[in-house]
Amino acid sequence: MNTGRGGTDKCRIHIVTWNVATAEPSEDATSLLQLDAQPPPDLYVIGLQEVNATPVRFITDLISEDSWSHVFTNSLAPRGFVKVTSVRMQGLLLLLFAKQIHLPYIRNIQTTYTRTGVFGYWGNKGGVSVRFSFYGHMICFLNCHLAAHMNNALQRVDEFEYILETQDFDIYDTPQIRDHKVVFWFGDLNFRIADHGLHFLRSSINSGRLNLLWGKDQLIMMKKKEAFLQEFEEGPLNFKPTYKFDRNSDTYDTSTPKTWLGLNGKKRKPAWTDRILWRIKPKPLPSEEDDEKASTSTDEEQDEYPVLVTQDKYTSDMSYGVSDHKPVIATFSLELRKVFDTPLVRVSPVGIWSAGQDALLTYSVLEDFMSSTWDWIGLYKVGFKTASDYETFVWVRENELPEINEVIQISVDKGQIPLLGGQYVLGYYSTNMQSITGLSDSFQILESKRAVMEGLVPEDINGVNK
């Protein structure tokens, strides 16, 4: 996060949406995540549709992480990104990753889902979402897979409106999606390009005259008719339609039309089915009796912590071919003033930690929150993947809850200290908030000399040949 204008901070968000068409990940994620981009993002948000959700596969994924989550987590963890949360509804998957430094400032994380498919059965269509407070700003990400086929544009709009109206969160000031200050809406929204014939579509695409197709894009057309859609912004569609491709190619659908069984089969026309939009919460219109107040205090309160959203990139990545859709990528800059910039808990190692020796840590609750004697402090190797990816943990003080700013000391048994030295951090995990609410600076644990001598750990620890 970089400092912006007038004391604001600039947060960078990288969003991916991709209908993976039940394929398994077989490609490197570097290009998709633009891992070499500078400066790097602060948040990665990845929305997938049609993740393989056959009953056997889905049950397997419930037991262990699905293959797509595995690829993204393993790609991002070495670069200091931690998986904050995920939500899955059959083939719909939404993943949130954050730079480690932001974890204590991502609070009140909640996820939910809405089915809109065939009577809501088996979750074949719908939306999954995650909401959280980011330095005090309420943000929501919504990944949708809406009804297919050219003639279902109205149904797609109805499904989206149904999701907006029925999804709710157990948060008093943002119970629904549109209550959030910023909403990002993305997914396989399935809107097609109406009226134009296949030949005109392909010639316009091949000649780079994409603007000839915008006027017949169903989502652009629907936005002109539906007031609630007009609240959502979208960048220009300056990339080729992302559906439908022959797999492992850049060639649009060449399949033979299926006319058997009486079906009037046609080649799929190219379409911008895969989209990323955003919405900033409109300022409330003052009522007549509040006119005088609204012109002063309310507006000032509303504008005290504004958020400015800028889309920096909106494109597709044609290099991926496992699906008949191409992934779509958008990057955003959020310029905001932090409502708070201190963690709820301060946690620190005491002195030098060495393998084979007991160690001490301290923690202090800096602000009243729903702390619990079931909270714990994890020891994480730098580059950890999730809050549960700890090397070891200790419970917080169990006999009484802490006073504000009270310094509490906890001992860590030497048997719990990793034999292999390296860079580590301590993280305070709140069971009620289900998130890390405090992180120490990174610190060195010295490896056990005795363990090296006894051959329990390799002699070239951390690349240094002993």
Coordinates of C-alpha atoms in Angstrom, one line a residue:
M1 CA 0.0 0.0 0.0
N2 CA 1.5 3.3 -1.1
T3 CA 0.8 6.8 0.1
G4 CA -1.5 8.7 -2.2
R5 CA -2.5 12.4 -2.3
G6 CA -3.4 14.4 0.7
G7 CA -2.5 11.8 3.3
T8 CA -4.5 9.0 1.6
D9 CA -3.2 5.5 1.0
K10 CA -3.4 3.6 -2.3
C11 CA -4.4 0.0 -2.2
R12 CA -4.0 -2.2 -5.3
I13 CA -6.4 -5.0 -6.1
H14 CA -5.9 -7.7 -8.7
I15 CA -9.2 -9.5 -9.7
V16 CA -9.4 -12.6 -11.9
T17 CA -12.6 -14.2 -13.2
W18 CA -12.5 -17.4 -15.2
N19 CA -14.9 -20.1 -16.2
V20 CA -12.6 -23.1 -16.1
A21 CA -15.1 -25.5 -17.6
T22 CA -14.3 -28.3 -15.2
A23 CA -10.7 -28.4 -16.3
E24 CA -7.9 -29.1 -14.0
P25 CA -5.1 -26.5 -13.6
S26 CA -2.2 -27.5 -15.9
E27 CA -0.6 -24.2 -16.4
D28 CA 1.6 -21.8 -14.5
A29 CA -0.3 -19.0 -12.7
T30 CA 2.4 -16.4 -13.1
S31 CA 0.8 -14.7 -16.1
L32 CA -2.7 -14.8 -14.7
L33 CA -1.6 -13.3 -11.4
Q34 CA 0.9 -11.0 -13.1
L35 CA 3.3 -12.0 -10.3
D36 CA 6.1 -9.8 -11.7
A37 CA 4.0 -6.6 -11.7
Q38 CA 5.5 -3.6 -9.8
P39 CA 4.4 -2.4 -7.4
P40 CA 2.6 -5.7 -6.4
P41 CA -1.0 -5.8 -5.5
D42 CA -2.2 -5.6 -1.9
L43 CA -5.1 -8.0 -2.4
Y44 CA -5.8 -10.8 -4.9
V45 CA -9.4 -11.8 -5.5
I46 CA -10.0 -14.8 -7.7
G47 CA -13.4 -15.9 -8.9
L48 CA -13.8 -19.2 -10.7
Q49 CA -16.9 -20.8 -12.3
E50 CA -17.5 -24.4 -13.3
V51 CA -14.8 -25.8 -11.0
N52 CA -15.2 -29.6 -11.2
A53 CA -18.1 -30.4 -8.9
T54 CA -19.1 -33.9 -9.7
P55 CA -20.3 -35.5 -6.4
V56 CA -17.2 -37.6 -5.9
R57 CA -14.8 -34.7 -6.7
F58 CA -16.8 -32.3 -4.5
I59 CA -16.6 -34.5 -1.5
T60 CA -12.8 -35.0 -2.1
D61 CA -12.4 -31.2 -2.2
L62 CA -14.3 -30.8 1.1
I63 CA -11.7 -33.1 2.7
S64 CA -8.7 -31.4 1.2
E65 CA -8.1 -28.1 -0.7
D66 CA -9.3 -28.2 -4.3
S67 CA -6.6 -28.2 -7.1
W68 CA -7.3 -24.6 -8.2
S69 CA -7.0 -23.2 -4.7
H70 CA -3.8 -25.2 -4.2
V71 CA -2.2 -23.7 -7.3
F72 CA -3.1 -20.1 -6.4
T73 CA -2.1 -20.6 -2.7
N74 CA 1.3 -22.1 -3.7
S75 CA 2.0 -19.4 -6.2
L76 CA 1.2 -16.5 -3.8
A77 CA 2.5 -17.7 -0.4
P78 CA 6.2 -17.4 -1.4
R79 CA 5.6 -13.8 -2.3
G80 CA 4.1 -12.9 1.1
F81 CA 0.4 -13.4 0.4
V82 CA -1.8 -15.3 2.8
K83 CA -5.2 -16.8 2.0
V84 CA -7.7 -14.9 4.1
T85 CA -10.8 -16.8 3.3
S86 CA -12.6 -18.7 0.5
V87 CA -16.2 -19.7 -0.3
R88 CA -17.4 -22.4 -2.6
M89 CA -20.9 -23.3 -3.8
Q90 CA -20.5 -26.3 -6.1
G91 CA -18.7 -25.0 -9.2
L92 CA -18.4 -21.4 -8.0
L93 CA -15.3 -20.6 -6.0
L94 CA -14.1 -17.3 -4.6
L95 CA -10.6 -16.8 -3.0
L96 CA -9.2 -13.8 -1.1
F97 CA -5.5 -13.3 -0.6
A98 CA -3.8 -10.4 1.2
K99 CA -0.3 -9.3 1.8
Q100 CA 0.7 -10.5 5.2
I101 CA 1.1 -6.9 6.5
H102 CA -2.6 -6.2 6.0
L103 CA -4.0 -9.2 7.9
P104 CA -4.6 -7.4 11.3
Y105 CA -6.6 -4.7 9.4
I106 CA -9.0 -7.1 7.6
R107 CA -11.8 -7.6 10.0
N108 CA -15.4 -8.9 10.2
I109 CA -14.9 -11.3 7.4
Q110 CA -18.1 -13.1 6.2
T111 CA -18.9 -15.2 3.3
T112 CA -22.2 -16.4 1.9
Y113 CA -23.8 -17.8 -1.3
T114 CA -27.1 -17.8 -3.2
R115 CA -28.4 -20.5 -5.6
T116 CA -30.3 -19.4 -8.6
G117 CA -30.1 -22.4 -10.9
V118 CA -32.8 -25.0 -11.7
F119 CA -35.0 -24.3 -8.6
G120 CA -31.7 -23.6 -6.8
Y121 CA -30.9 -27.3 -7.0
W122 CA -27.3 -28.5 -6.8
G123 CA -25.9 -24.9 -7.0
N124 CA -25.4 -24.9 -10.8
K125 CA -25.9 -21.1 -11.0
G126 CA -25.8 -18.3 -8.5
G127 CA -23.4 -16.1 -6.6
V128 CA -20.8 -16.4 -3.8
S129 CA -19.5 -13.4 -1.9
V130 CA -17.0 -12.3 0.7
R131 CA -17.3 -9.1 2.7
F132 CA -14.9 -7.5 5.2
S133 CA -13.7 -4.3 6.7
F134 CA -10.4 -3.1 5.2
Y135 CA -8.8 -0.4 7.4
G136 CA -12.4 0.5 8.4
H137 CA -13.8 0.6 4.8
M138 CA -16.6 -1.9 4.0
I139 CA -15.8 -3.9 0.8
C140 CA -17.7 -6.7 -0.8
F141 CA -16.7 -9.1 -3.7
L142 CA -19.4 -11.0 -5.5
N143 CA -18.6 -13.8 -8.0
C144 CA -21.6 -14.9 -10.1
H145 CA -22.5 -17.5 -12.7
L146 CA -25.7 -16.4 -14.3
A147 CA -28.2 -18.2 -16.7
A148 CA -26.8 -19.2 -20.1
H149 CA -28.0 -18.7 -23.7
M150 CA -28.7 -15.7 -26.0
N151 CA -32.4 -15.3 -25.2
N152 CA -32.0 -15.2 -21.4
A153 CA -30.7 -11.7 -20.9
L154 CA -33.7 -10.7 -18.8
Q155 CA -33.4 -13.8 -16.6
R156 CA -29.7 -12.9 -16.0
V157 CA -30.7 -9.4 -14.8
D158 CA -33.5 -10.9 -12.6
E159 CA -31.0 -13.4 -11.1
F160 CA -28.5 -10.7 -10.3
E161 CA -31.2 -8.5 -8.7
Y162 CA -32.4 -11.5 -6.7
I163 CA -28.8 -12.1 -5.4
L164 CA -28.4 -8.5 -4.4
E165 CA -31.8 -8.5 -2.6
T166 CA -31.5 -11.8 -0.8
Q167 CA -27.9 -12.2 0.2
D168 CA -27.4 -11.0 3.8
F169 CA -24.6 -10.7 6.3
D170 CA -24.7 -10.7 10.1
I171 CA -23.2 -7.2 10.2
Y172 CA -25.5 -4.4 11.6
D173 CA -24.3 -1.6 9.3
T174 CA -23.8 -3.6 6.1
P175 CA -26.5 -6.3 6.1
Q176 CA -26.7 -6.5 2.3
I177 CA -24.3 -6.3 -0.6
R178 CA -25.3 -2.7 -1.7
D179 CA -24.8 -1.4 1.9
H180 CA -21.0 -1.7 1.3
K181 CA -18.9 1.3 0.4
V182 CA -17.3 -0.5 -2.6
V183 CA -18.7 -3.6 -4.3
F184 CA -16.9 -5.6 -7.0
W185 CA -19.2 -7.8 -9.2
F186 CA -17.6 -10.3 -11.6
G187 CA -18.0 -13.7 -13.0
D188 CA -19.4 -15.6 -16.0
L189 CA -22.3 -13.2 -16.3
N190 CA -23.2 -14.9 -19.6
F191 CA -24.4 -11.8 -21.5
R192 CA -24.1 -12.2 -25.2
I193 CA -23.8 -10.0 -28.3
A194 CA -27.3 -9.7 -29.8
D195 CA -28.5 -9.4 -33.4
H196 CA -25.2 -9.5 -35.3
G197 CA -24.4 -12.6 -37.4
L198 CA -21.4 -14.8 -36.9
H199 CA -19.6 -13.5 -39.9
F200 CA -19.9 -9.8 -38.8
L201 CA -18.8 -10.7 -35.3
R202 CA -15.7 -12.5 -36.4
S203 CA -14.7 -9.9 -39.0
S204 CA -15.1 -7.1 -36.4
I205 CA -13.0 -9.1 -33.9
N206 CA -10.3 -10.0 -36.5
S207 CA -10.0 -6.4 -37.7
G208 CA -9.8 -5.1 -34.2
R209 CA -13.0 -3.0 -34.5
L210 CA -14.5 -4.2 -31.2
N211 CA -16.3 -0.9 -30.7
L212 CA -18.7 -2.0 -33.5
L213 CA -20.0 -4.7 -31.2
W214 CA -20.4 -2.7 -27.9
G215 CA -23.8 -1.4 -28.8
K216 CA -25.3 -4.9 -29.1
D217 CA -23.7 -6.2 -25.9
Q218 CA -26.6 -7.3 -23.8
L219 CA -25.1 -6.0 -20.5
I220 CA -24.4 -2.6 -22.0
M221 CA -28.0 -2.6 -23.4
M222 CA -29.5 -3.7 -20.1
K223 CA -27.6 -1.0 -18.2
K224 CA -29.5 1.6 -20.2
K225 CA -32.9 0.2 -19.0
E226 CA -32.2 -0.9 -15.4
A227 CA -31.4 1.8 -12.8
F228 CA -29.8 -0.6 -10.4
L229 CA -27.3 -1.7 -13.1
Q230 CA -26.4 1.9 -13.8
E231 CA -24.8 2.1 -10.4
F232 CA -22.2 -0.4 -11.5
E233 CA -19.3 0.9 -13.6
E234 CA -17.3 -1.0 -16.2
G235 CA -14.2 -0.2 -18.2
P236 CA -14.2 -0.3 -22.0
L237 CA -14.2 -3.8 -23.6
N238 CA -10.9 -3.4 -25.4
F239 CA -10.1 -7.1 -25.4
K240 CA -11.5 -9.8 -27.6
P241 CA -14.7 -11.6 -26.5
T242 CA -13.6 -14.4 -24.1
Y243 CA -16.1 -17.1 -25.1
K244 CA -16.3 -19.6 -26.9
F245 CA -12.9 -21.0 -27.9
D246 CA -11.7 -24.4 -29.0
R247 CA -9.7 -25.7 -26.0
N248 CA -5.9 -25.1 -26.1
S249 CA -6.2 -22.6 -28.9
D250 CA -7.0 -19.0 -29.7
T251 CA -9.6 -20.1 -32.3
Y252 CA -13.3 -19.4 -31.7
D253 CA -15.6 -22.3 -31.7
T254 CA -15.2 -24.6 -34.7
S255 CA -17.3 -27.4 -33.5
T256 CA -19.7 -29.1 -35.8
P257 CA -23.3 -28.0 -35.2
K258 CA -25.2 -30.7 -33.3
T259 CA -28.4 -31.3 -35.3
W260 CA -28.9 -34.9 -34.1
L261 CA -31.8 -35.7 -31.8
G262 CA -33.7 -32.9 -33.4
L263 CA -31.6 -30.2 -31.8
N264 CA -31.0 -27.1 -34.0
G265 CA -27.3 -26.8 -33.2
K266 CA -25.3 -23.8 -34.0
K267 CA -21.7 -22.7 -33.5
R268 CA -21.5 -20.4 -30.4
K269 CA -21.1 -16.8 -31.3
P270 CA -18.2 -15.0 -29.6
A271 CA -19.4 -13.0 -26.5
W272 CA -18.0 -11.0 -23.6
T273 CA -19.5 -13.4 -21.1
D274 CA -16.8 -12.8 -18.5
R275 CA -16.9 -9.4 -16.9
I276 CA -15.7 -7.3 -13.9
L277 CA -17.6 -4.3 -12.7
W278 CA -17.6 -2.1 -9.6
R279 CA -19.9 0.1 -7.6
I280 CA -19.3 2.9 -5.1
K281 CA -22.2 3.4 -2.7
P282 CA -24.2 6.4 -3.8
K283 CA -24.6 9.2 -1.3
P284 CA -28.0 9.1 0.4
L285 CA -30.5 11.6 -0.9
P286 CA -31.5 13.9 2.0
S287 CA -35.2 13.9 3.0
E288 CA -37.0 17.3 3.1
E289 CA -36.9 17.6 6.9
D290 CA -33.1 16.8 6.9
D291 CA -32.2 19.3 4.2
E292 CA -30.5 21.8 6.5
K293 CA -28.6 19.1 8.5
A294 CA -27.7 17.1 5.4
S295 CA -26.0 20.1 3.8
T296 CA -23.6 20.3 6.7
S297 CA -22.9 17.5 9.1
T298 CA -24.1 14.4 7.2
D299 CA -22.2 15.3 4.1
E300 CA -19.1 16.0 6.1
E301 CA -19.4 12.6 7.9
Q302 CA -20.0 10.9 4.6
D303 CA -17.0 12.5 3.0
E304 CA -14.6 12.1 5.9
Y305 CA -13.4 8.8 4.7
P306 CA -14.1 8.7 0.9
V307 CA -12.8 6.0 -1.4
L308 CA -11.7 6.7 -4.9
V309 CA -11.7 3.7 -7.2
T310 CA -9.6 3.8 -10.4
Q311 CA -9.4 0.9 -12.9
D312 CA -5.8 0.5 -14.0
K313 CA -6.3 -2.5 -16.3
Y314 CA -9.1 -4.5 -17.9
T315 CA -8.0 -7.3 -20.2
S316 CA -8.1 -11.0 -20.9
D317 CA -5.2 -13.4 -21.0
M318 CA -5.2 -15.4 -24.2
S319 CA -2.3 -17.6 -23.2
Y320 CA -4.5 -19.9 -21.1
G321 CA -6.3 -22.7 -23.0
V322 CA -7.6 -25.4 -20.7
S323 CA -11.1 -23.9 -20.9
D324 CA -13.4 -22.7 -23.6
H325 CA -13.4 -19.4 -21.8
K326 CA -10.3 -17.1 -21.5
P327 CA -9.7 -15.6 -18.1
V328 CA -10.4 -11.8 -17.5
I329 CA -8.2 -9.7 -15.3
A330 CA -8.8 -6.3 -13.8
T331 CA -6.5 -4.2 -11.6
F332 CA -7.8 -1.4 -9.4
S333 CA -6.3 1.3 -7.3
L334 CA -8.4 2.3 -4.2
E335 CA -7.4 5.6 -2.8
L336 CA -8.6 5.8 0.8
R337 CA -7.9 7.3 4.2
K338 CA -7.5 4.6 6.9
V339 CA -10.2 4.8 9.5
F340 CA -7.7 3.0 11.8
D341 CA -4.1 1.9 11.5
T342 CA -3.3 0.2 14.8
P343 CA -3.9 -3.6 15.3
L344 CA -6.3 -4.9 18.0
V345 CA -3.4 -6.8 19.6
R346 CA 0.3 -6.3 19.8
V347 CA 2.4 -9.5 20.0
S348 CA 6.2 -9.8 20.2
P349 CA 8.9 -12.4 20.9
V350 CA 11.0 -11.7 24.0
G351 CA 14.7 -11.8 23.5
I352 CA 16.5 -14.3 21.2
W353 CA 14.7 -17.5 20.2
S354 CA 16.8 -20.6 19.7
A355 CA 15.8 -24.1 18.9
G356 CA 16.2 -26.4 21.9
Q357 CA 15.5 -23.6 24.4
D358 CA 12.3 -22.4 26.1
A359 CA 11.1 -19.1 24.7
L360 CA 8.9 -16.2 25.8
L361 CA 6.4 -13.9 24.0
T362 CA 4.2 -11.1 25.1
Y363 CA 0.9 -9.8 23.9
S364 CA -1.3 -6.8 24.7
V365 CA -4.9 -6.1 23.7
L366 CA -4.8 -2.5 22.5
E367 CA -8.6 -2.0 21.9
D368 CA -11.7 -3.7 23.3
F369 CA -12.9 -6.5 21.0
M370 CA -14.5 -9.9 21.4
S371 CA -11.4 -11.6 22.8
S372 CA -11.7 -15.0 24.2
T373 CA -9.7 -17.5 26.3
W374 CA -10.0 -19.7 23.2
D375 CA -7.8 -17.3 21.2
W376 CA -4.3 -18.5 20.4
I377 CA -1.0 -17.3 19.2
G378 CA 0.6 -19.1 16.3
L379 CA 4.2 -19.3 15.3
Y380 CA 4.4 -18.9 11.5
K381 CA 7.3 -19.4 9.1
V382 CA 7.5 -16.3 6.8
G383 CA 5.7 -17.3 3.6
F384 CA 2.9 -19.1 5.5
K385 CA -0.3 -19.9 3.4
T386 CA -3.2 -19.5 5.8
A387 CA -4.0 -18.7 9.5
S388 CA -3.9 -22.5 10.2
D389 CA -0.5 -23.0 8.5
Y390 CA 1.4 -22.5 11.8
E391 CA 4.5 -24.4 13.0
T392 CA 3.1 -24.5 16.6
F393 CA 0.7 -22.4 18.8
V394 CA 0.1 -21.5 22.4
W395 CA -3.2 -20.6 24.0
V396 CA -3.7 -17.2 25.4
R397 CA -4.0 -16.7 29.2
E398 CA -6.9 -18.9 30.2
N399 CA -8.0 -17.8 33.7
E400 CA -9.1 -14.2 32.8
L401 CA -9.5 -11.9 29.9
P402 CA -6.9 -9.2 29.6
E403 CA -7.2 -5.5 30.5
I404 CA -6.6 -3.0 27.8
N405 CA -2.8 -2.5 27.3
E406 CA -2.0 -5.1 29.9
V407 CA 1.3 -6.9 29.0
I408 CA 0.8 -10.6 29.3
Q409 CA 3.8 -13.0 29.0
I410 CA 3.4 -16.6 27.7
S411 CA 6.1 -19.2 27.7
V412 CA 6.7 -21.5 24.7
D413 CA 8.1 -25.0 25.6
K414 CA 11.5 -25.7 23.9
G415 CA 9.9 -28.9 22.4
Q416 CA 7.6 -26.7 20.3
I417 CA 10.4 -24.5 18.8
P418 CA 11.3 -25.7 15.3
L419 CA 14.7 -27.2 15.0
L420 CA 15.2 -25.6 11.7
G421 CA 16.0 -21.9 12.1
G422 CA 14.8 -19.1 9.9
Q423 CA 12.5 -16.1 9.7
Y424 CA 9.2 -16.4 11.6
V425 CA 6.3 -14.2 12.8
L426 CA 3.9 -14.5 15.7
G427 CA 0.2 -14.1 14.9
Y428 CA -2.7 -13.6 17.4
Y429 CA -5.8 -15.4 16.2
S430 CA -9.2 -14.4 17.4
T431 CA -11.7 -17.3 17.4
N432 CA -14.7 -14.9 17.5
M433 CA -13.4 -12.8 14.6
Q434 CA -11.9 -15.8 12.8
S435 CA -8.9 -13.8 11.7
I436 CA -5.4 -12.8 12.7
T437 CA -5.8 -9.6 14.7
G438 CA -2.1 -8.9 15.5
L439 CA 1.2 -9.8 13.9
S440 CA 4.7 -9.4 15.2
D441 CA 7.6 -8.2 13.1
S442 CA 9.5 -11.0 11.5
F443 CA 12.3 -12.4 13.7
Q444 CA 15.1 -15.0 13.5
I445 CA 15.0 -18.4 15.3
L446 CA 18.5 -19.8 15.7
E447 CA 18.8 -23.4 14.7
S448 CA 19.8 -26.0 17.2
K449 CA 23.6 -26.6 17.1
R450 CA 23.1 -29.9 18.8
A451 CA 20.5 -31.0 16.3
V452 CA 22.9 -30.2 13.5
M453 CA 25.7 -32.2 15.2
E454 CA 23.3 -35.1 15.7
G455 CA 22.2 -35.0 12.0
L456 CA 18.6 -34.2 12.8
V457 CA 18.7 -31.2 10.4
P458 CA 20.7 -30.7 7.3
E459 CA 24.1 -29.0 7.7
D460 CA 23.5 -26.5 4.9
I461 CA 20.5 -24.8 6.6
N462 CA 19.3 -21.7 4.8
G463 CA 21.9 -22.3 2.1
V464 CA 24.9 -21.8 4.5
N465 CA 27.2 -24.8 4.6
K466 CA 28.3 -25.5 8.1

